[in-house]
Coordinates of C-alpha atoms in Angstrom, one line a residue:
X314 CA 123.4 -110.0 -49.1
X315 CA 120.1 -112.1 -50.9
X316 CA 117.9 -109.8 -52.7
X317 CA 114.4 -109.4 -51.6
X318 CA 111.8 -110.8 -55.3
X319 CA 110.4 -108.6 -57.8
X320 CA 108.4 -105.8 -58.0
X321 CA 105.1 -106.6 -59.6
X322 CA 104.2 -104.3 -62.3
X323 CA 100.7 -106.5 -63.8
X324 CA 98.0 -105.0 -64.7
X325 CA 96.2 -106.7 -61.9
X326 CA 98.4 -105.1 -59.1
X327 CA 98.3 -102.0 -60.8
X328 CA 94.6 -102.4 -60.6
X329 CA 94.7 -102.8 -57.2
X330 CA 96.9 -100.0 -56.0
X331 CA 94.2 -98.1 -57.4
X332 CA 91.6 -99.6 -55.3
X333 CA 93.6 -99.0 -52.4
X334 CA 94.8 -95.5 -53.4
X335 CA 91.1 -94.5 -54.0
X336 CA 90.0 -95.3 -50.0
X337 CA 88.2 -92.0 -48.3
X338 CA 89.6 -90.1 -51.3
X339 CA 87.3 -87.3 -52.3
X340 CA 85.5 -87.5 -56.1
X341 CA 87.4 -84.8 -57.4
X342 CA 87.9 -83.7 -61.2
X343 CA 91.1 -85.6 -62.2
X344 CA 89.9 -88.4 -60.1
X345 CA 86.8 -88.9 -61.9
X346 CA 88.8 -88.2 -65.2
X347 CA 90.9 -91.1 -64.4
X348 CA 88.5 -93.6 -63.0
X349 CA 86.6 -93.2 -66.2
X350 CA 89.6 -93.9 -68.3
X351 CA 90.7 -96.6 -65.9
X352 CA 91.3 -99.4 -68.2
X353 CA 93.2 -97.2 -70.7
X354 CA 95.1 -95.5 -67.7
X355 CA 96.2 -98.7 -66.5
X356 CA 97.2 -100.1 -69.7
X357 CA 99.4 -97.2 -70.1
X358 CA 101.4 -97.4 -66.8
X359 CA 101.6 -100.9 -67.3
X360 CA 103.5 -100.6 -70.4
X361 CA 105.6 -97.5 -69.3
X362 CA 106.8 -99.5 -66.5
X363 CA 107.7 -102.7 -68.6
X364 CA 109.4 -100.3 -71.1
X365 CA 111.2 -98.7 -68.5
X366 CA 109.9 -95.5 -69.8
X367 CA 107.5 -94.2 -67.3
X368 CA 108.6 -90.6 -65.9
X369 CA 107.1 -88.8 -62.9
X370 CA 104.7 -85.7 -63.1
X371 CA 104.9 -82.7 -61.8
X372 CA 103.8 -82.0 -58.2
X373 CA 101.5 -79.8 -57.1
X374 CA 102.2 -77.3 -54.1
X375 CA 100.4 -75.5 -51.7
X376 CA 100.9 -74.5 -47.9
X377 CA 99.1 -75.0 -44.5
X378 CA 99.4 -74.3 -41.2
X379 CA 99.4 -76.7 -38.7
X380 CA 101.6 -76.2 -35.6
X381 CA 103.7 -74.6 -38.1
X382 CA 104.2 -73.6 -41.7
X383 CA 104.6 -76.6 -43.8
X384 CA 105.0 -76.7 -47.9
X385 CA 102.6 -80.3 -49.0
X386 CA 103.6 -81.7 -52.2
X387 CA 100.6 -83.3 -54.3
X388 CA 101.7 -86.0 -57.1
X389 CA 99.8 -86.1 -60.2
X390 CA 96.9 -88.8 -59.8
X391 CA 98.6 -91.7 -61.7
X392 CA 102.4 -91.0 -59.9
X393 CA 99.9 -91.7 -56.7
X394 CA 99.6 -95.3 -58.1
X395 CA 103.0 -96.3 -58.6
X396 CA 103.4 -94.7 -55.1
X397 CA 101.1 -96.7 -53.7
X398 CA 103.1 -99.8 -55.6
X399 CA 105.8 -99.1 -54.1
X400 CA 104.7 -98.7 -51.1
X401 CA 103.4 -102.0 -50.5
X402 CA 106.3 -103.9 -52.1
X403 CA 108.5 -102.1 -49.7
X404 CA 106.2 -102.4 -46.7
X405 CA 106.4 -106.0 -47.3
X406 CA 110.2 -106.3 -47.0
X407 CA 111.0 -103.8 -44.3
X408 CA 108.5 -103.6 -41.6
X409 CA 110.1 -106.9 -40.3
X410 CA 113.0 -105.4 -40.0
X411 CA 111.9 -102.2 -38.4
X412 CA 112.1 -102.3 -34.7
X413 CA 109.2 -102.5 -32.4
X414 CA 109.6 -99.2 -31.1
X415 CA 109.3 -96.9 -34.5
X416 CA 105.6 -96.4 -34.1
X417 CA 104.7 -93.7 -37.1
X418 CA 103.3 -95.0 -40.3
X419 CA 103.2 -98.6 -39.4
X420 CA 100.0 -101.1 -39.1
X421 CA 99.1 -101.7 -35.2
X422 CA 100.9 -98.7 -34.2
X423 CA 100.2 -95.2 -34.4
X424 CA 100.4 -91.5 -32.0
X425 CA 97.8 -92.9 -29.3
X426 CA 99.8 -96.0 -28.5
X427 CA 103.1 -94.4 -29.3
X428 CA 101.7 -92.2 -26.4
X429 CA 100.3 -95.1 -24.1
X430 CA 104.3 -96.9 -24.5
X431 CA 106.1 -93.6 -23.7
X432 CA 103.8 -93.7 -20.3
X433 CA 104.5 -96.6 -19.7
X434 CA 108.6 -96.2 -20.0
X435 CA 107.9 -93.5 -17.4
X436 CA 106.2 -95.7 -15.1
X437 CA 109.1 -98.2 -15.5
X438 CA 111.9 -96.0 -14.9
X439 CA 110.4 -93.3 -12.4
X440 CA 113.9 -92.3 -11.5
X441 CA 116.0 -92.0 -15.2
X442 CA 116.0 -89.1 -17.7
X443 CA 114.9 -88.9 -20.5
X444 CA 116.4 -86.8 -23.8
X445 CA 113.8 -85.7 -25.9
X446 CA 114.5 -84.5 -29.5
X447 CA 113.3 -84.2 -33.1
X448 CA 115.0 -83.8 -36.6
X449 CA 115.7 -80.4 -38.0
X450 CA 113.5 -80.0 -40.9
X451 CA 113.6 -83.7 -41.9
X452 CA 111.9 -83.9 -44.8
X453 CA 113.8 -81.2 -46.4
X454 CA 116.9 -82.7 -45.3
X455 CA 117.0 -86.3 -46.2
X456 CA 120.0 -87.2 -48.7
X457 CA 118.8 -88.7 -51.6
X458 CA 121.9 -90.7 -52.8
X459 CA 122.3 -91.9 -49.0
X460 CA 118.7 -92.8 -48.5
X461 CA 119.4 -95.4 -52.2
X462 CA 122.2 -96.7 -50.9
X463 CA 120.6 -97.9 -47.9
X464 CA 117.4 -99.2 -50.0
X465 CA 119.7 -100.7 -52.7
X466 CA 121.8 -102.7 -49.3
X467 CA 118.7 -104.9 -48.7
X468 CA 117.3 -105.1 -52.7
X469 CA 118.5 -106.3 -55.9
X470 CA 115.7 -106.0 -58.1
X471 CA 117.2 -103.3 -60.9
X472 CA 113.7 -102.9 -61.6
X473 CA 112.2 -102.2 -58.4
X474 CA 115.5 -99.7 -57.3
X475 CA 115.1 -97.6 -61.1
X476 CA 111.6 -96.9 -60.1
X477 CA 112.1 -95.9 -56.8
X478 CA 115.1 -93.5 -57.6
X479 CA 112.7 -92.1 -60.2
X480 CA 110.2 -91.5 -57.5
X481 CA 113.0 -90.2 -55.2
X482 CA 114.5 -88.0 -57.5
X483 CA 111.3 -86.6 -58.8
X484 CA 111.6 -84.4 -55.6
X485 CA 114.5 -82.0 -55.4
X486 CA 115.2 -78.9 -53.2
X487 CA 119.0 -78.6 -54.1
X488 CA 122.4 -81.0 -53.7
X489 CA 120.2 -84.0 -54.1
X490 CA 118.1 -83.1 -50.7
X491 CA 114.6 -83.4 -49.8
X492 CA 111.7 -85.8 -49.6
X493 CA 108.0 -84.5 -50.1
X494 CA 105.3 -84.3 -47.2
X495 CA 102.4 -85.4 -48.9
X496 CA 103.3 -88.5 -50.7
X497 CA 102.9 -92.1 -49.4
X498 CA 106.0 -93.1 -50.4
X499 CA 107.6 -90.1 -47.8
X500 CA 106.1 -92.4 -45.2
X501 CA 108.1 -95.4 -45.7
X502 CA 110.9 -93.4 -46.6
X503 CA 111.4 -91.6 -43.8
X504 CA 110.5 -95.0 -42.1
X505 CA 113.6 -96.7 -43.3
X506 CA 116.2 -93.3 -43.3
X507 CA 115.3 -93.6 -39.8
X508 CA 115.9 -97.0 -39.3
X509 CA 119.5 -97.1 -39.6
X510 CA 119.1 -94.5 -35.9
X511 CA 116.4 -97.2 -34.6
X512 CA 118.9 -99.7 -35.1
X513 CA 122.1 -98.0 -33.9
X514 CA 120.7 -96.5 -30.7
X515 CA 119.1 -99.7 -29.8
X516 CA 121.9 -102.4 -30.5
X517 CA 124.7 -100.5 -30.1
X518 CA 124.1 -97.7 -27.4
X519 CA 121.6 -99.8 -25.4
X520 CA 120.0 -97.1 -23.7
X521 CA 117.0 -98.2 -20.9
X522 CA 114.5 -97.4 -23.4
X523 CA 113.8 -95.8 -26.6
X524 CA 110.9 -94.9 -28.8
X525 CA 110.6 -92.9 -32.4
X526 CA 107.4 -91.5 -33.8
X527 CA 108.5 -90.0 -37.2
X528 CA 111.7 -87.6 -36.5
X529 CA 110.4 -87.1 -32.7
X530 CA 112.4 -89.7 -30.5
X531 CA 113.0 -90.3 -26.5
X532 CA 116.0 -92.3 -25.1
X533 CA 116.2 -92.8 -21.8
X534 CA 118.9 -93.7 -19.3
X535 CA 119.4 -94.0 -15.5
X536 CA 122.1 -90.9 -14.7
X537 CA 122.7 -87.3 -16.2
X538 CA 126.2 -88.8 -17.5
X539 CA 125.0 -91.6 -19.5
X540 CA 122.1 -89.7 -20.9
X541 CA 124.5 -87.2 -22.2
X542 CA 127.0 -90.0 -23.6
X543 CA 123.9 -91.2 -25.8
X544 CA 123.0 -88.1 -26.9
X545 CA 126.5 -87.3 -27.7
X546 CA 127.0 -90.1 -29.4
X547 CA 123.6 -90.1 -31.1
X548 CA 123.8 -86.6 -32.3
X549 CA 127.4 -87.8 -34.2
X550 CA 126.0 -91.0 -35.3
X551 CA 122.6 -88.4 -37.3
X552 CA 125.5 -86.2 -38.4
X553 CA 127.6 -88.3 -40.0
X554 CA 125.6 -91.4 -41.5
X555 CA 122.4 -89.5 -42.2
X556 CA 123.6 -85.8 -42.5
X557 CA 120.9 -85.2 -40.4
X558 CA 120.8 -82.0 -37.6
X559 CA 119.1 -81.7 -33.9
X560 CA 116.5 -79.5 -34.1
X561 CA 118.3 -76.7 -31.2
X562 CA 114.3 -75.9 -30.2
X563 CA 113.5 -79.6 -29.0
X564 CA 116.9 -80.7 -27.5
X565 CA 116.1 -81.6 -24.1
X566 CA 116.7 -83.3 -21.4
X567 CA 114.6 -84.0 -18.1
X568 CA 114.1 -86.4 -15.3
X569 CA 111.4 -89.1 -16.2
X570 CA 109.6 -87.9 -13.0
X571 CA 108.6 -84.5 -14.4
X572 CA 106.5 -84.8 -17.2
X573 CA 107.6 -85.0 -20.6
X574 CA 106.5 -82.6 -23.3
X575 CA 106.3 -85.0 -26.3
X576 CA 103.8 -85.9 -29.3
X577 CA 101.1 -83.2 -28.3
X578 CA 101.0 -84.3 -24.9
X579 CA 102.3 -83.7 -21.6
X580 CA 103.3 -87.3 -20.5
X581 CA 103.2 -88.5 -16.7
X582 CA 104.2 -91.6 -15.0
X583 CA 100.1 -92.3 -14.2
X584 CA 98.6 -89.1 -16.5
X585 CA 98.5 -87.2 -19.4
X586 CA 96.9 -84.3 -21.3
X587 CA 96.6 -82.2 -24.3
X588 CA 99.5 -79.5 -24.6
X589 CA 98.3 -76.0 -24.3
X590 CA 99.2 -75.7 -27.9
X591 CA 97.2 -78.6 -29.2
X592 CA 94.0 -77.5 -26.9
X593 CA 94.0 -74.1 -28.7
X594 CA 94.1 -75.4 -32.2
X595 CA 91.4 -77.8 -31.4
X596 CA 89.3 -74.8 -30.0
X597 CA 90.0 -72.9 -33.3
X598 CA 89.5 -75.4 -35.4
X599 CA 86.4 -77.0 -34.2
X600 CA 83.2 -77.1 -35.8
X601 CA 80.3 -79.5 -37.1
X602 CA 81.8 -81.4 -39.0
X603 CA 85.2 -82.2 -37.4
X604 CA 83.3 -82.9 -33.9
X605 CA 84.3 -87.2 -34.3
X606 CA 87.4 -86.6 -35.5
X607 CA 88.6 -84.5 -32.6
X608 CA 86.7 -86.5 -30.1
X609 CA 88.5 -89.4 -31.1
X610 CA 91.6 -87.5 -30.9
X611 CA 90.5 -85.9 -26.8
X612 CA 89.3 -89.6 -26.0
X613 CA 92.2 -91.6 -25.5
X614 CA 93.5 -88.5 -22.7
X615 CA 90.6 -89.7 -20.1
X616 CA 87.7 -88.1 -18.7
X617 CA 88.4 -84.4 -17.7
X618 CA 90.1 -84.2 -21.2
X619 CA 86.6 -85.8 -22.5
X620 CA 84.5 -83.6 -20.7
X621 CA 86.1 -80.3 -21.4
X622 CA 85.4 -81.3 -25.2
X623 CA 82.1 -81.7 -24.5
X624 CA 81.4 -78.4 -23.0
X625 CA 83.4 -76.7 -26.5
X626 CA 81.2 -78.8 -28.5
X627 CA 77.8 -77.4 -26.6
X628 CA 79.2 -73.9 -27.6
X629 CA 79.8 -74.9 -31.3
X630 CA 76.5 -76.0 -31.4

């Protein structure tokens, strides 16, 4: 298969990896540090990467709490660069390929029209069912040496695949497993893991309909039976090419015609809301600050949604 072109290591893409990595990032002491030093800093990467001697840092932990316990991974400020490199040079050649239904991480998309598509399968197919399902701890379980192959099918570049096994390697919880949550790099990583499901479940089990929104995923199909073929075959298919597990918790499978529990939302052919759980957090975690943020989250679920927000904002105030 033809190779995608090079990576581009200049100093004036370097340059501007920074300008995009530093977007809405807050002024802290290592930034400031760096931004200072910029020209040197650049300089420096710039001649790692040509001598093929850059190396990754050392990441950063620390733990928060959101739904669930999760462990984010914080790269060194200058790793965030070549991230960000990365990321755009491999943005470039696969979000073509992606198909339109993978709706995490990607320009246009996002979880509000990921959620306004779902609706509208249900609409479409009152009468099918639906199998709803995530990934067992994906990030943690994503098969480095698999995850190279697959990148290394579609590019040729050595230069472009040593630094992103450096990058991918930089992370490891054991046997060669795990990708970080925290890096920008996980996004478009996880993006084209996934792909290789995207592609099978669409082209080769042909269900009605199917959408992904990181490891969360719907497939629908018009009889008990077949719905329990695809999963069957879907479930094999995660096993055995991605070494990927079902989470047991989110396995699932209901008629279209009775609300789906899925994204944060319960999902109806002509409705939606907030899930119990996600109202409570918002009530927990509400306060001046965050008031926008959260009313741009409440917005998109229509007018009683809205105006329950409203009344918990009048009592933060």
């Amino acid at each position: 298969m033809t190779g995608y072109g090079s990576i581009d290591i200049s100093i004036t893409k370097l340059w501007r990896s920074f300008c995009e990595y530093q977007k809405g990032k807050k002024r802290t002491y290592e930034f400031v540090e760096f931004k200072y030093n910029l020209e040197l800093e650049l300089f420096k990467l710039h001649e790692e990467l040509r001598a093929n001697r850059y190396q990754p840092g050392v990441y950063r932990h620390f733990e928060v709490t959101d739904n669930k316990k999760r462990t984010i991974s914080v790269a060194p400020l200058r790793d965030k660069i070549i991230h960000r490199l990365i990321y755009d040079y491999l943005v470039e050649i696969y979000d073509k390929n992606f198909v339109y239904d993978a709706w995490s991480c990607r320009k246009g998309k996002g979880l509000h029209k990921a959620i306004e598509r779902t609706q509208s399968f249900l609409r479409k197919y009152p009468d099918s069912y639906v199998w709803r399902s995530d990934v067992k701890k994906f990030f943690d379980s994503v098969n480095q040496n698999v995850l190279l192959d697959i990148i290394e099918f579609r590019i040729k570049d050595g230069l472009a695949i040593n630094l992103i096994a450096k990058v991918i390697k930089s992370y490891d919880l054991g046997n060669g497993r795990g990708m970080p949550i925290g890096n920008l790099t996980s996004q478009i990583f996880a993006n084209i893991y996934l792909n290789e499901f995207d592609h099978y479940v669409k082209h080769n089990l042909k269900p009605l309909a199917y959408l992904r929104y990181g490891d969360d995923f719907i497939i629908l199909a018009d009889s008990k039976e077949k719905i329990e073929e695809l999963r069957s075959a879907s479930v094999h298919f995660l096993n055995c090419r991605l070494n990927l597990q079902i989470n047991a918790k989110n396995d699932i499978i209901i008629k279209a015609k009775q609300g789906l529990h899925f994204l944060g939302s319960i999902i109806y052919a002509h409705g939606r809301k907030l899930s119990k759980r996600n109202k409570r957090r918002i009530a927990q975690k509400l306060n001046f600050k965050n008031i926008p943020s959260y009313y741009g989250i409440i917005k998109p679920f229509g007018q009683e949604e809205s105006v329950k927000f409203c009344w918990q904002v009048i009592d933060v105030l």
